[in-house]
Short mmCIF file of C-alpha atoms and ligand atoms in Angstrom, two decimals:
data_model
loop_
_atom_site.label_atom_id
_atom_site.label_comp_id
_atom_site.label_asym_id
_atom_site.label_seq_id
_atom_site.Cartn_x
_atom_site.Cartn_y
_atom_site.Cartn_z
CA UNK A 1362 47.11 -2.30 -8.16
CA UNK A 1363 44.54 -0.85 -10.57
CA UNK A 1364 42.22 -3.07 -12.55
CA UNK A 1365 43.69 -4.29 -15.86
CA UNK A 1366 42.56 -2.40 -18.97
CA UNK A 1367 40.11 -5.08 -20.14
CA UNK A 1368 38.35 -4.96 -16.75
CA UNK A 1369 38.06 -1.20 -16.96
CA UNK A 1370 36.30 -1.69 -20.25
CA UNK A 1371 33.80 -3.94 -18.49
CA UNK A 1372 33.01 -1.13 -16.09
CA UNK A 1373 34.88 -2.73 -13.22
CA UNK A 1374 37.20 0.19 -12.65
CA UNK A 1375 36.88 2.01 -9.36
CA UNK A 1376 37.03 -1.30 -7.47
CA UNK A 1377 39.01 -1.61 -4.26
CA UNK A 1378 42.46 -3.11 -4.56
CA UNK A 1379 41.37 -6.39 -2.99
CA UNK A 1380 38.33 -6.63 -5.27
CA UNK A 1381 40.44 -5.90 -8.36
CA UNK A 1382 42.89 -8.62 -7.40
CA UNK A 1383 40.02 -11.08 -6.84
CA UNK A 1384 38.64 -10.17 -10.29
CA UNK A 1385 42.09 -10.75 -11.74
CA UNK A 1386 42.34 -14.10 -9.98
CA UNK A 1387 38.87 -15.23 -11.13
CA UNK A 1388 39.65 -14.11 -14.70
CA UNK A 1389 42.89 -16.08 -14.88
CA UNK A 1390 41.06 -19.18 -13.62
CA UNK A 1391 38.34 -18.57 -16.22
CA UNK A 1392 35.76 -18.38 -13.42
CA UNK A 1393 34.70 -14.72 -13.53
CA UNK A 1394 31.57 -15.38 -15.60
CA UNK A 1395 30.44 -18.15 -13.28
CA UNK A 1396 31.15 -16.07 -10.21
CA UNK A 1397 29.16 -13.13 -11.58
CA UNK A 1398 26.25 -15.37 -12.50
CA UNK A 1399 26.21 -17.05 -9.08
CA UNK A 1400 26.49 -13.71 -7.28
CA UNK A 1401 23.74 -12.12 -9.33
CA UNK A 1402 21.40 -15.06 -8.56
CA UNK A 1403 21.65 -14.22 -4.85
CA UNK A 1404 21.31 -10.49 -5.50
CA UNK A 1405 25.00 -9.91 -4.67
CA UNK A 1406 24.51 -10.99 -1.08
CA UNK A 1407 27.70 -10.33 0.89
CA UNK A 1408 27.83 -13.61 2.81
CA UNK A 1409 25.71 -16.23 1.03
CA UNK A 1410 25.17 -19.68 2.51
CA UNK A 1411 26.72 -22.48 0.45
CA UNK A 1412 24.84 -25.75 0.13
CA UNK A 1413 25.51 -28.98 -1.72
CA UNK A 1414 22.88 -31.54 -2.66
CA UNK A 1415 19.91 -32.38 -4.82
CA UNK A 1416 16.22 -31.56 -5.01
CA UNK A 1417 13.40 -32.97 -7.02
CA UNK A 1418 9.88 -31.71 -7.68
CA UNK A 1419 7.32 -34.48 -7.52
CA UNK A 1420 3.77 -34.34 -8.88
CA UNK A 1421 1.63 -35.55 -5.97
CA UNK A 1422 -1.12 -36.78 -8.33
CA UNK A 1423 1.08 -39.07 -10.42
CA UNK A 1424 4.11 -39.53 -8.14
CA UNK A 1425 6.28 -38.54 -11.10
CA UNK A 1426 9.40 -36.37 -10.77
CA UNK A 1427 8.69 -33.28 -12.90
CA UNK A 1428 12.05 -31.59 -12.47
CA UNK A 1429 15.39 -32.21 -10.83
CA UNK A 1430 18.08 -29.94 -9.60
CA UNK A 1431 21.60 -30.65 -8.41
CA UNK A 1432 24.01 -28.16 -6.91
CA UNK A 1433 26.67 -29.65 -9.18
CA UNK A 1434 24.88 -27.92 -12.09
CA UNK A 1435 25.04 -24.51 -10.38
CA UNK A 1436 27.59 -21.99 -11.69
CA UNK A 1437 30.11 -22.54 -8.91
CA UNK A 1438 29.19 -26.15 -8.19
CA UNK A 1439 27.39 -25.22 -4.97
CA UNK A 1440 23.95 -23.81 -4.36
CA UNK A 1441 24.09 -20.31 -2.92
CA UNK A 1442 21.27 -18.84 -0.90
CA UNK A 1443 20.98 -15.34 0.48
CA UNK A 1444 22.14 -14.78 4.06
CA UNK A 1445 18.85 -12.96 4.68
CA UNK A 1446 20.37 -10.76 7.37
CA UNK A 1447 18.37 -7.75 8.53
CA UNK A 1448 21.38 -5.62 9.45
CA UNK A 1449 22.74 -3.18 6.94
CA UNK A 1450 26.27 -3.57 8.30
CA UNK A 1451 26.20 -7.34 7.67
CA UNK A 1452 24.69 -7.40 4.17
CA UNK A 1453 23.50 -4.31 2.30
CA UNK A 1454 21.72 -6.42 -0.30
CA UNK A 1455 19.72 -8.61 2.11
CA UNK A 1456 18.96 -5.73 4.46
CA UNK A 1457 17.34 -3.91 1.53
CA UNK A 1458 15.26 -6.97 0.74
CA UNK A 1459 14.22 -7.11 4.39
CA UNK A 1460 13.27 -3.42 4.33
CA UNK A 1461 11.28 -3.98 1.15
CA UNK A 1462 9.49 -6.97 2.72
CA UNK A 1463 8.72 -4.95 5.84
CA UNK A 1464 7.35 -2.18 3.64
CA UNK A 1465 5.21 -4.69 1.71
CA UNK A 1466 4.04 -6.38 4.91
CA UNK A 1467 2.95 -3.05 6.38
CA UNK A 1468 1.53 -1.73 3.09
CA UNK A 1469 -0.54 -4.84 2.33
CA UNK A 1470 -2.05 -4.49 5.80
CA UNK A 1471 -2.95 -0.92 4.90
CA UNK A 1472 -4.45 -1.29 1.47
CA UNK A 1473 -4.44 -4.99 0.61
CA UNK A 1474 -2.60 -6.91 -2.10
CA UNK A 1475 -0.45 -10.08 -2.27
CA UNK A 1476 -3.31 -12.18 -1.03
CA UNK A 1477 -4.59 -9.65 1.53
CA UNK A 1478 -8.11 -8.50 0.58
CA UNK A 1479 -8.48 -4.87 -0.49
CA UNK A 1480 -11.28 -4.31 1.99
CA UNK A 1481 -8.63 -3.83 4.73
CA UNK A 1482 -8.38 -0.28 3.34
CA UNK A 1483 -11.84 0.49 4.68
CA UNK A 1484 -11.09 -0.19 8.33
CA UNK A 1485 -9.95 2.25 11.05
CA UNK A 1486 -6.23 2.69 11.38
CA UNK A 1487 -3.96 4.36 13.96
CA UNK A 1488 -0.21 4.84 14.22
CA UNK A 1489 1.12 4.27 17.73
CA UNK A 1490 4.55 5.05 19.21
CA UNK A 1491 5.50 3.87 22.69
CA UNK A 1492 8.84 4.45 24.40
CA UNK A 1493 10.84 3.37 27.43
CA UNK A 1494 10.46 5.45 30.60
CA UNK A 1495 13.28 7.75 31.73
CA UNK A 1496 16.30 6.25 33.49
CA UNK A 1497 17.84 9.66 34.15
CA UNK A 1498 18.32 12.89 32.15
CA UNK A 1499 20.28 12.54 28.87
CA UNK A 1500 21.65 15.08 26.43
CA UNK A 1501 19.08 15.72 23.75
CA UNK A 1502 18.52 17.82 20.61
CA UNK A 1503 15.11 18.85 22.02
CA UNK A 1504 14.14 19.93 18.52
CA UNK A 1505 16.74 22.73 18.46
CA UNK A 1506 16.07 24.05 21.95
CA UNK A 1507 18.51 24.22 24.89
CA UNK A 1508 19.47 20.74 26.10
CA UNK A 1509 18.86 20.72 29.86
CA UNK A 1510 18.92 24.18 31.52
CA UNK A 1511 18.89 23.68 35.30
CA UNK A 1512 20.81 26.70 36.68
CA UNK A 1513 23.43 25.86 39.31
CA UNK A 1514 22.07 22.53 40.54
CA UNK A 1515 24.58 19.74 41.03
CA UNK A 1516 24.06 16.01 41.57
CA UNK A 1517 25.39 14.00 44.57
CA UNK A 1518 28.49 13.26 42.43
CA UNK A 1519 29.24 16.97 42.22
CA UNK A 1520 28.37 17.20 38.53
CA UNK A 1521 26.36 20.07 37.11
CA UNK A 1522 22.85 18.93 36.17
CA UNK A 1523 22.62 21.73 33.64
CA UNK A 1524 23.55 21.64 29.96
CA UNK A 1525 22.93 24.88 28.08
CA UNK A 1526 24.15 23.63 24.70
CA UNK A 1527 22.03 23.18 21.62
CA UNK A 1528 23.00 19.74 20.30
CA UNK A 1529 22.89 18.88 16.63
CA UNK A 1530 21.48 15.49 15.63
CA UNK A 1531 24.87 13.89 14.91
CA UNK A 1532 26.48 15.16 18.13
CA UNK A 1533 27.85 12.00 19.83
CA UNK A 1534 26.77 13.43 23.21
CA UNK A 1535 23.09 13.04 22.24
CA UNK A 1536 21.54 10.17 24.18
CA UNK A 1537 24.30 9.98 26.81
CA UNK A 1538 23.46 10.74 30.45
CA UNK A 1539 24.12 14.16 32.02
CA UNK A 1540 25.61 12.23 34.96
CA UNK A 1541 26.53 8.60 34.16
CA UNK A 1542 26.74 7.79 37.87
CA UNK A 1543 23.19 8.98 38.54
CA UNK A 1544 21.85 7.17 35.47
CA UNK A 1545 19.92 3.97 36.30
CA UNK A 1546 21.80 1.49 34.08
CA UNK A 1547 20.39 -1.51 35.90
CA UNK A 1548 16.84 -0.23 35.49
CA UNK A 1549 17.57 0.43 31.79
CA UNK A 1550 18.72 -3.11 30.94
CA UNK A 1551 16.05 -4.77 33.09
CA UNK A 1552 13.35 -2.77 31.28
CA UNK A 1553 14.84 -3.52 27.88
CA UNK A 1554 15.13 -7.23 28.65
CA UNK A 1555 11.45 -7.42 29.56
CA UNK A 1556 10.20 -5.03 26.84
CA UNK A 1557 8.87 -7.87 24.60
CA UNK A 1558 6.76 -9.17 27.53
CA UNK A 1559 5.52 -5.64 28.27
CA UNK A 1560 4.49 -5.32 24.63
CA UNK A 1561 2.70 -8.69 24.73
CA UNK A 1562 0.72 -7.75 27.81
CA UNK A 1563 -0.31 -4.36 26.41
CA UNK A 1564 -1.48 -5.99 23.19
CA UNK A 1565 -3.55 -8.58 25.03
CA UNK A 1566 -5.09 -5.85 27.10
CA UNK A 1567 -6.15 -3.90 24.00
CA UNK A 1568 -8.65 -6.71 23.29
CA UNK A 1569 -9.83 -6.60 26.92
CA UNK A 1570 -10.28 -2.82 26.70
CA UNK A 1571 -12.19 -3.13 23.44
CA UNK A 1572 -14.49 -5.68 25.03
CA UNK A 1573 -15.17 -3.38 27.98
CA UNK A 1574 -16.02 -0.47 25.67
CA UNK A 1575 -18.28 -2.56 23.47
CA UNK A 1576 -20.00 -4.18 26.44
CA UNK A 1577 -19.18 -7.75 25.42
CA UNK A 1578 -17.33 -10.45 27.38
CA UNK A 1579 -13.61 -10.74 26.52
CA UNK A 1580 -14.18 -14.29 25.27
CA UNK A 1581 -16.68 -12.95 22.69
CA UNK A 1582 -14.89 -9.78 21.57
CA UNK A 1583 -13.39 -11.41 18.44
CA UNK A 1584 -16.95 -12.08 17.28
CA UNK A 1585 -17.40 -8.30 17.03
CA UNK A 1586 -13.98 -6.78 16.33
CA UNK A 1587 -10.33 -7.84 16.15
CA UNK A 1588 -7.33 -5.59 16.54
CA UNK A 1589 -4.51 -6.31 14.12
CA UNK A 1590 -1.12 -4.69 14.05
CA UNK A 1591 2.22 -4.50 12.22
CA UNK A 1592 5.06 -3.35 14.44
CA UNK A 1593 8.73 -2.39 14.27
CA UNK A 1594 11.25 -1.71 17.02
CA UNK A 1595 13.78 1.08 16.82
CA UNK A 1596 16.80 1.80 19.00
CA UNK A 1597 16.92 5.42 20.21
CA UNK A 1598 20.18 7.33 20.69
CA UNK A 1599 19.99 6.71 24.45
CA UNK A 1600 20.13 2.97 23.74
CA UNK A 1601 16.52 2.27 24.68
CA UNK A 1602 14.20 0.56 22.26
CA UNK A 1603 10.90 2.09 21.22
CA UNK A 1604 8.08 0.66 19.20
CA UNK A 1605 6.05 1.95 16.27
CA UNK A 1606 2.91 0.10 15.32
CA UNK A 1607 0.02 0.41 12.93
CA UNK A 1608 -3.21 -0.81 14.50
CA UNK A 1609 -6.13 -1.75 12.32
CA UNK A 1610 -9.57 -2.57 13.64
CA UNK A 1611 -11.22 -5.39 11.70
CA UNK A 1612 -14.70 -6.80 12.07
CA UNK A 1613 -15.41 -10.37 13.32
CA UNK A 1614 -12.30 -12.55 13.17
CA UNK A 1615 -14.09 -15.56 11.66
CA UNK A 1616 -15.08 -13.40 8.67
CA UNK A 1617 -11.43 -13.21 7.63
CA UNK A 1618 -8.74 -10.55 7.27
CA UNK A 1619 -10.17 -7.05 6.91
CA UNK A 1620 -13.80 -8.00 7.66
CA UNK A 1621 -16.05 -4.91 7.69
CA UNK A 1622 -15.93 -3.16 11.04
CA UNK A 1623 -18.84 -1.19 12.41
CA UNK A 1624 -16.85 0.37 15.25
CA UNK A 1625 -15.25 3.81 14.97
CA UNK A 1626 -11.56 4.64 15.25
CA UNK A 1627 -12.18 6.53 18.55
CA UNK A 1628 -13.04 3.32 20.36
CA UNK A 1629 -9.80 1.71 19.18
CA UNK A 1630 -7.68 4.75 20.09
CA UNK A 1631 -9.27 4.84 23.53
CA UNK A 1632 -8.67 1.12 24.10
CA UNK A 1633 -5.03 1.35 22.98
CA UNK A 1634 -4.37 4.32 25.24
CA UNK A 1635 -5.91 2.60 28.25
CA UNK A 1636 -4.07 -0.69 27.59
CA UNK A 1637 -0.62 0.87 27.16
CA UNK A 1638 -0.92 3.16 30.15
CA UNK A 1639 -2.02 0.25 32.40
CA UNK A 1640 0.41 -2.41 31.16
CA UNK A 1641 3.06 -3.53 33.60
CA UNK A 1642 5.52 -6.34 34.20
CA UNK A 1643 6.90 -7.30 37.58
CA UNK A 1644 10.63 -7.89 36.96
CA UNK A 1645 12.41 -10.08 39.53
CA UNK A 1646 15.55 -8.74 41.25
CA UNK A 1647 18.86 -9.04 39.41
CA UNK A 1648 21.07 -9.43 42.51
CA UNK A 1649 20.62 -10.79 46.00
CA UNK A 1650 20.05 -7.34 47.54
CA UNK A 1651 18.29 -5.85 44.55
CA UNK A 1652 14.53 -5.17 44.56
CA UNK A 1653 11.96 -6.35 42.09
CA UNK A 1654 10.78 -3.65 39.69
CA UNK A 1655 7.43 -2.74 38.21
CA UNK A 1656 8.09 -1.98 34.54
CA UNK A 1657 5.85 0.29 32.49
CA UNK A 1658 5.89 2.26 29.24
CA UNK A 1659 7.20 5.81 29.12
CA UNK A 1660 4.62 8.49 29.84
CA UNK A 1661 4.25 9.61 26.26
CA UNK A 1662 2.00 7.27 24.34
CA UNK A 1663 1.65 8.82 20.92
CA UNK A 1664 -1.44 7.76 18.97
CA UNK A 1665 -2.32 9.32 15.62
CA UNK A 1666 -5.35 8.48 13.59
CA UNK A 1667 -4.33 7.54 10.05
CA UNK A 1668 -7.78 6.61 8.83
CA UNK A 1669 -11.20 7.09 10.33
CA UNK A 1670 -12.48 4.02 8.59
CA UNK A 1671 -13.87 5.60 5.45
CA UNK A 1672 -12.93 4.40 2.01
CA UNK A 1673 -10.39 7.13 1.25
CA UNK A 1674 -7.56 8.33 3.43
CA UNK A 1675 -8.54 11.31 5.51
CA UNK A 1676 -7.04 14.32 3.63
CA UNK A 1677 -6.57 16.23 6.90
CA UNK A 1678 -4.80 13.37 8.64
CA UNK A 1679 -1.28 14.36 9.75
CA UNK A 1680 0.23 11.27 8.14
CA UNK A 1681 -0.65 8.93 5.30
CA UNK A 1682 -0.48 5.17 5.34
CA UNK A 1683 2.19 5.14 2.66
CA UNK A 1684 4.41 7.44 4.75
CA UNK A 1685 3.98 5.21 7.75
CA UNK A 1686 4.92 2.07 5.82
CA UNK A 1687 8.05 3.73 4.42
CA UNK A 1688 8.98 5.03 7.86
CA UNK A 1689 8.60 1.67 9.54
CA UNK A 1690 10.54 -0.14 6.81
CA UNK A 1691 13.42 2.31 7.10
CA UNK A 1692 13.89 1.69 10.79
CA UNK A 1693 13.57 -2.08 10.63
CA UNK A 1694 17.11 -2.46 9.24
CA UNK A 1695 18.87 0.06 11.42
CA UNK A 1696 21.72 -1.41 13.41
CA UNK A 1697 21.86 -0.97 17.13
CA UNK A 1698 25.52 -0.10 16.63
CA UNK A 1699 24.66 2.62 14.10
CA UNK A 1700 21.66 4.08 15.93
CA UNK A 1701 23.48 4.52 19.21
CA UNK A 1702 26.84 6.35 19.20
CA UNK A 1703 29.59 3.94 20.26
CA UNK A 1704 30.96 5.46 23.45
CA UNK A 1705 31.06 5.25 27.21
CA UNK A 1706 27.24 5.08 27.47
CA UNK A 1707 26.83 2.04 25.22
CA UNK A 1708 29.81 0.41 26.86
CA UNK A 1709 28.21 0.77 30.26
CA UNK A 1710 24.86 -0.64 29.09
CA UNK A 1711 26.66 -3.70 27.71
CA UNK A 1712 28.75 -4.02 30.83
CA UNK A 1713 25.63 -3.93 32.99
CA UNK A 1714 24.13 -6.75 30.87
CA UNK A 1715 27.33 -8.74 31.43
CA UNK A 1716 27.28 -8.18 35.19
CA UNK A 1717 23.64 -9.21 35.51
CA UNK A 1718 24.42 -12.28 33.41
CA UNK A 1719 27.43 -13.28 35.52
CA UNK A 1720 25.44 -12.94 38.72
CA UNK A 1721 22.74 -15.20 37.23
CA UNK A 1722 25.35 -17.82 36.28
CA UNK A 1723 26.77 -17.77 39.81
CA UNK A 1724 23.27 -18.17 41.27
CA UNK A 1725 22.56 -21.09 38.95
CA UNK A 1726 25.73 -22.78 40.24
CA UNK A 1727 24.74 -22.14 43.85
CA UNK A 1728 21.30 -23.67 43.22
CA UNK A 1729 22.88 -26.72 41.65
CA UNK A 1730 25.05 -27.04 44.75
CA UNK A 1731 21.85 -27.06 46.81
CA UNK A 1732 22.41 -23.65 48.39
CA UNK A 1733 19.59 -21.32 49.30
CA UNK A 1734 19.24 -18.43 46.78
CA UNK A 1735 16.96 -15.47 47.50
CA UNK A 1736 16.37 -14.54 43.82
CA UNK A 1737 13.41 -16.46 42.32
CA UNK A 1738 13.52 -18.69 39.22
CA UNK A 1739 11.06 -18.80 36.30
CA UNK A 1740 8.33 -21.42 35.77
CA UNK A 1741 10.86 -23.78 34.19
CA UNK A 1742 13.22 -23.47 37.13
CA UNK A 1743 15.70 -21.28 35.25
CA UNK A 1744 17.22 -18.05 36.48
CA UNK A 1745 15.40 -15.12 34.79
CA UNK A 1746 18.61 -13.38 33.74
CA UNK A 1747 20.74 -16.32 32.66
CA UNK A 1748 20.29 -15.39 28.97
CA UNK A 1749 20.81 -11.63 29.19
CA UNK A 1750 24.50 -11.91 28.26
CA UNK A 1751 23.48 -13.27 24.88
CA UNK A 1752 21.62 -10.02 24.19
CA UNK A 1753 24.29 -7.60 25.41
CA UNK A 1754 25.06 -6.63 21.79
CA UNK A 1755 21.42 -5.58 21.38
CA UNK A 1756 21.73 -3.70 24.70
CA UNK A 1757 19.57 -6.29 26.44
CA UNK A 1758 16.72 -6.27 23.88
CA UNK A 1759 15.78 -9.84 22.95
CA UNK A 1760 12.70 -9.23 20.81
CA UNK A 1761 12.12 -9.06 17.07
CA UNK A 1762 12.72 -5.87 15.16
CA UNK A 1763 9.54 -6.30 13.20
CA UNK A 1764 6.51 -8.41 13.84
CA UNK A 1765 2.78 -8.50 13.24
CA UNK A 1766 -0.40 -10.03 14.55
CA UNK A 1767 -1.53 -13.14 12.71
CA UNK A 1768 -4.19 -11.50 10.58
CA UNK A 1769 -2.58 -8.10 9.96
CA UNK A 1770 -1.04 -8.80 6.59
CA UNK A 1771 0.94 -11.13 4.37
CA UNK A 1772 3.80 -13.07 6.06
CA UNK A 1773 7.50 -12.66 5.34
CA UNK A 1774 7.50 -16.29 4.28
CA UNK A 1775 4.86 -15.70 1.61
CA UNK A 1776 6.75 -12.64 0.36
CA UNK A 1777 9.98 -14.67 0.16
CA UNK A 1778 8.27 -17.50 -1.73
CA UNK A 1779 6.66 -15.12 -4.20
CA UNK A 1780 9.99 -13.42 -4.84
CA UNK A 1781 11.83 -16.70 -5.36
CA UNK A 1782 9.14 -17.82 -7.81
CA UNK A 1783 9.26 -14.51 -9.66
CA UNK A 1784 13.06 -14.62 -9.95
CA UNK A 1785 13.03 -18.16 -11.24
CA UNK A 1786 10.39 -17.47 -13.87
CA UNK A 1787 12.02 -14.20 -14.88
CA UNK A 1788 15.38 -15.93 -15.31
CA UNK A 1789 13.89 -18.71 -17.43
CA UNK A 1790 12.04 -16.20 -19.61
CA UNK A 1791 15.14 -14.01 -19.96
CA UNK A 1792 17.21 -16.99 -21.09
CA UNK A 1793 14.49 -18.00 -23.56
CA UNK A 1794 14.28 -14.44 -24.91
CA UNK A 1795 18.06 -14.22 -25.26
CA UNK A 1796 18.18 -17.48 -27.20
CA UNK A 1797 15.44 -16.23 -29.51
CA UNK A 1798 17.00 -12.76 -29.76
CA UNK A 1799 13.73 -11.14 -28.61
CA UNK A 1800 12.77 -8.92 -25.69
CA UNK A 1801 11.36 -10.60 -22.57
CA UNK A 1802 7.68 -11.39 -22.98
CA UNK A 1803 6.04 -10.04 -19.80
CA UNK A 1804 2.73 -11.69 -20.61
CA UNK A 1805 4.51 -15.06 -20.68
CA UNK A 1806 6.07 -14.31 -17.29
CA UNK A 1807 2.67 -13.53 -15.84
CA UNK A 1808 1.17 -16.69 -17.27
CA UNK A 1809 4.02 -18.83 -15.93
CA UNK A 1810 3.58 -17.30 -12.48
CA UNK A 1811 -0.12 -18.06 -12.48
CA UNK A 1812 0.30 -21.64 -13.66
CA UNK A 1813 3.01 -22.21 -11.06
CA UNK A 1814 0.69 -20.96 -8.37
CA UNK A 1815 -1.68 -23.80 -9.29
CA UNK A 1816 1.13 -26.26 -9.61
CA UNK A 1817 2.51 -25.60 -6.14
CA UNK A 1818 -0.62 -27.16 -4.69
CA UNK A 1819 -0.16 -30.43 -6.51
CA UNK A 1820 3.60 -30.82 -6.23
CA UNK A 1821 6.14 -31.15 -3.48
CA UNK A 1822 9.86 -30.48 -3.48
CA UNK A 1823 12.02 -33.16 -1.90
CA UNK A 1824 15.60 -32.20 -1.24
CA UNK A 1825 18.72 -33.45 0.48
CA UNK A 1826 21.06 -30.62 1.36
CA UNK A 1827 24.35 -30.39 3.12
CA UNK A 1828 25.79 -27.23 4.62
CA UNK A 1829 29.11 -26.33 3.02
CA UNK A 1830 29.91 -22.94 4.48
CA UNK A 1831 29.07 -19.27 4.73
CA UNK A 1832 30.39 -16.38 2.67
CA UNK A 1833 32.55 -15.89 -0.35
CA UNK A 1834 36.05 -17.37 -0.64
CA UNK A 1835 37.91 -14.18 0.22
CA UNK A 1836 37.42 -10.54 1.14
CA UNK A 1837 38.09 -9.49 -2.47
CA UNK A 1838 35.04 -11.46 -3.64
CA UNK A 1839 32.95 -9.88 -0.87
CA UNK A 1840 33.99 -6.48 -2.15
CA UNK A 1841 33.10 -7.36 -5.76
CA UNK A 1842 29.64 -8.44 -4.60
CA UNK A 1843 29.25 -5.23 -2.57
CA UNK A 1844 30.30 -3.05 -5.50
CA UNK A 1845 28.02 -4.95 -7.89
CA UNK A 1846 25.08 -4.61 -5.50
CA UNK A 1847 25.66 -0.86 -5.37
CA UNK A 1848 25.79 -0.68 -9.18
CA UNK A 1849 22.60 -2.71 -9.47
CA UNK A 1850 20.88 -0.29 -7.09
CA UNK A 1851 22.10 2.78 -8.96
CA UNK A 1852 20.88 1.25 -12.20
CA UNK A 1853 17.47 0.45 -10.69
CA UNK A 1854 17.19 4.02 -9.40
CA UNK A 1855 18.20 5.41 -12.78
CA UNK A 1856 15.59 3.28 -14.48
CA UNK A 1857 12.92 4.25 -11.97
CA UNK A 1858 13.81 7.92 -12.47
CA UNK A 1859 13.42 7.65 -16.25
CA UNK A 1860 9.94 6.18 -16.09
ZN1 LIG B 976 22.97 -11.36 2.34
ZN1 LIG B 977 23.40 18.50 26.60
ZN1 LIG B 978 25.46 12.13 39.56
#
């Protein structure tokens, strides 16, 4: 079925069959306008959360209700909120918002803005990449060189250890082991499962290393300097996570974010290098006859100076802060499933997670039955690996894909609040302008935003909400939202290009 002629006129041609039939259905019910309005309010999110209920804004000085809102007044009779999912495959619209927020979070930590003082731009900055160690040789692009030339050597499984191909980036072989039976799958998932703890320990040690270099006790180091960071995790083709982080060295912590720092970037680089090469986690055994493992970072700890600590960016620096922020934001939304080719390698990583999980469940049962179990439990008496099955989809990684230290930059929550406030004010001003037949008054928008910022301190929002469901009514509606989101993006790009 193609879209009816009147829909083509509205620019809705080129829709999928299911979307066109949903448009047709909404049109015949007289609900297309309401649907479009509701969908546009959530930025054409693909699986919005539906809520029913009421909210009221109360002035805390007078106790008076200043405004009221009921979901019954919303276009579709329910309040829709964005799903907020990070993954591009789940929601293109929300994943872009997440990428933008990550970019803003990183950028504000670089140069200030959105409540972060501009003086942060004067402090030393370094870009750090740390990876997982090797769990066995894998096919690799090696920057256009030969993959793994090893002559006639064979492994105990009789496989050749040599690969003389030159792999292109999108070759599905990239990242998969040269011999899957030699590859240490157990070591891989155990490392990945403990990677967040390894990160935490390295970070803590950076402060210790700074203290040692500055000749102050660890307990006093924050009175001199504080290391702040914004970090993202990225899944490599071999299915191992690696981390990129921007480290900034601020002055005394009690002087606030971005306090002037009298220490050079070299001291920070040195401290980071020492901390990450020393960091280790003792991982308990996964099976009865397994050994415990000492987990460390891969040998290559890449540290690049972005800024020496002068006012302007170093013109000779290999990378600029802006590039770093864009780079980090891009990777924060990448799906594990998209970054790692779906094949035998990924299957085996997931299967290993499942096996470790099942063994942990069996041990937990044995302990409950009062039997002696050789594998230790954690401080709360739980088996260390009882949750690994839950993270099999993420190949055993249970950490966040982006995070930051407390005083690095603005929080995601603040960014979300600011955006919601901006959208609300913009919508009100647009409606007012439309009624008056005038263009939107940007000065009025600005003023409303400022006055609301004051207001939020003297008012509270009280709401009673009930969860109705997730997603649109049918797949056709999902596809309309997806198509509309794509159009909105194209339009925004077009507009940006014209400026
Ligand atoms: Zn969404
Ligand atoms: Zn190869
Ligand atoms: Zn082998």
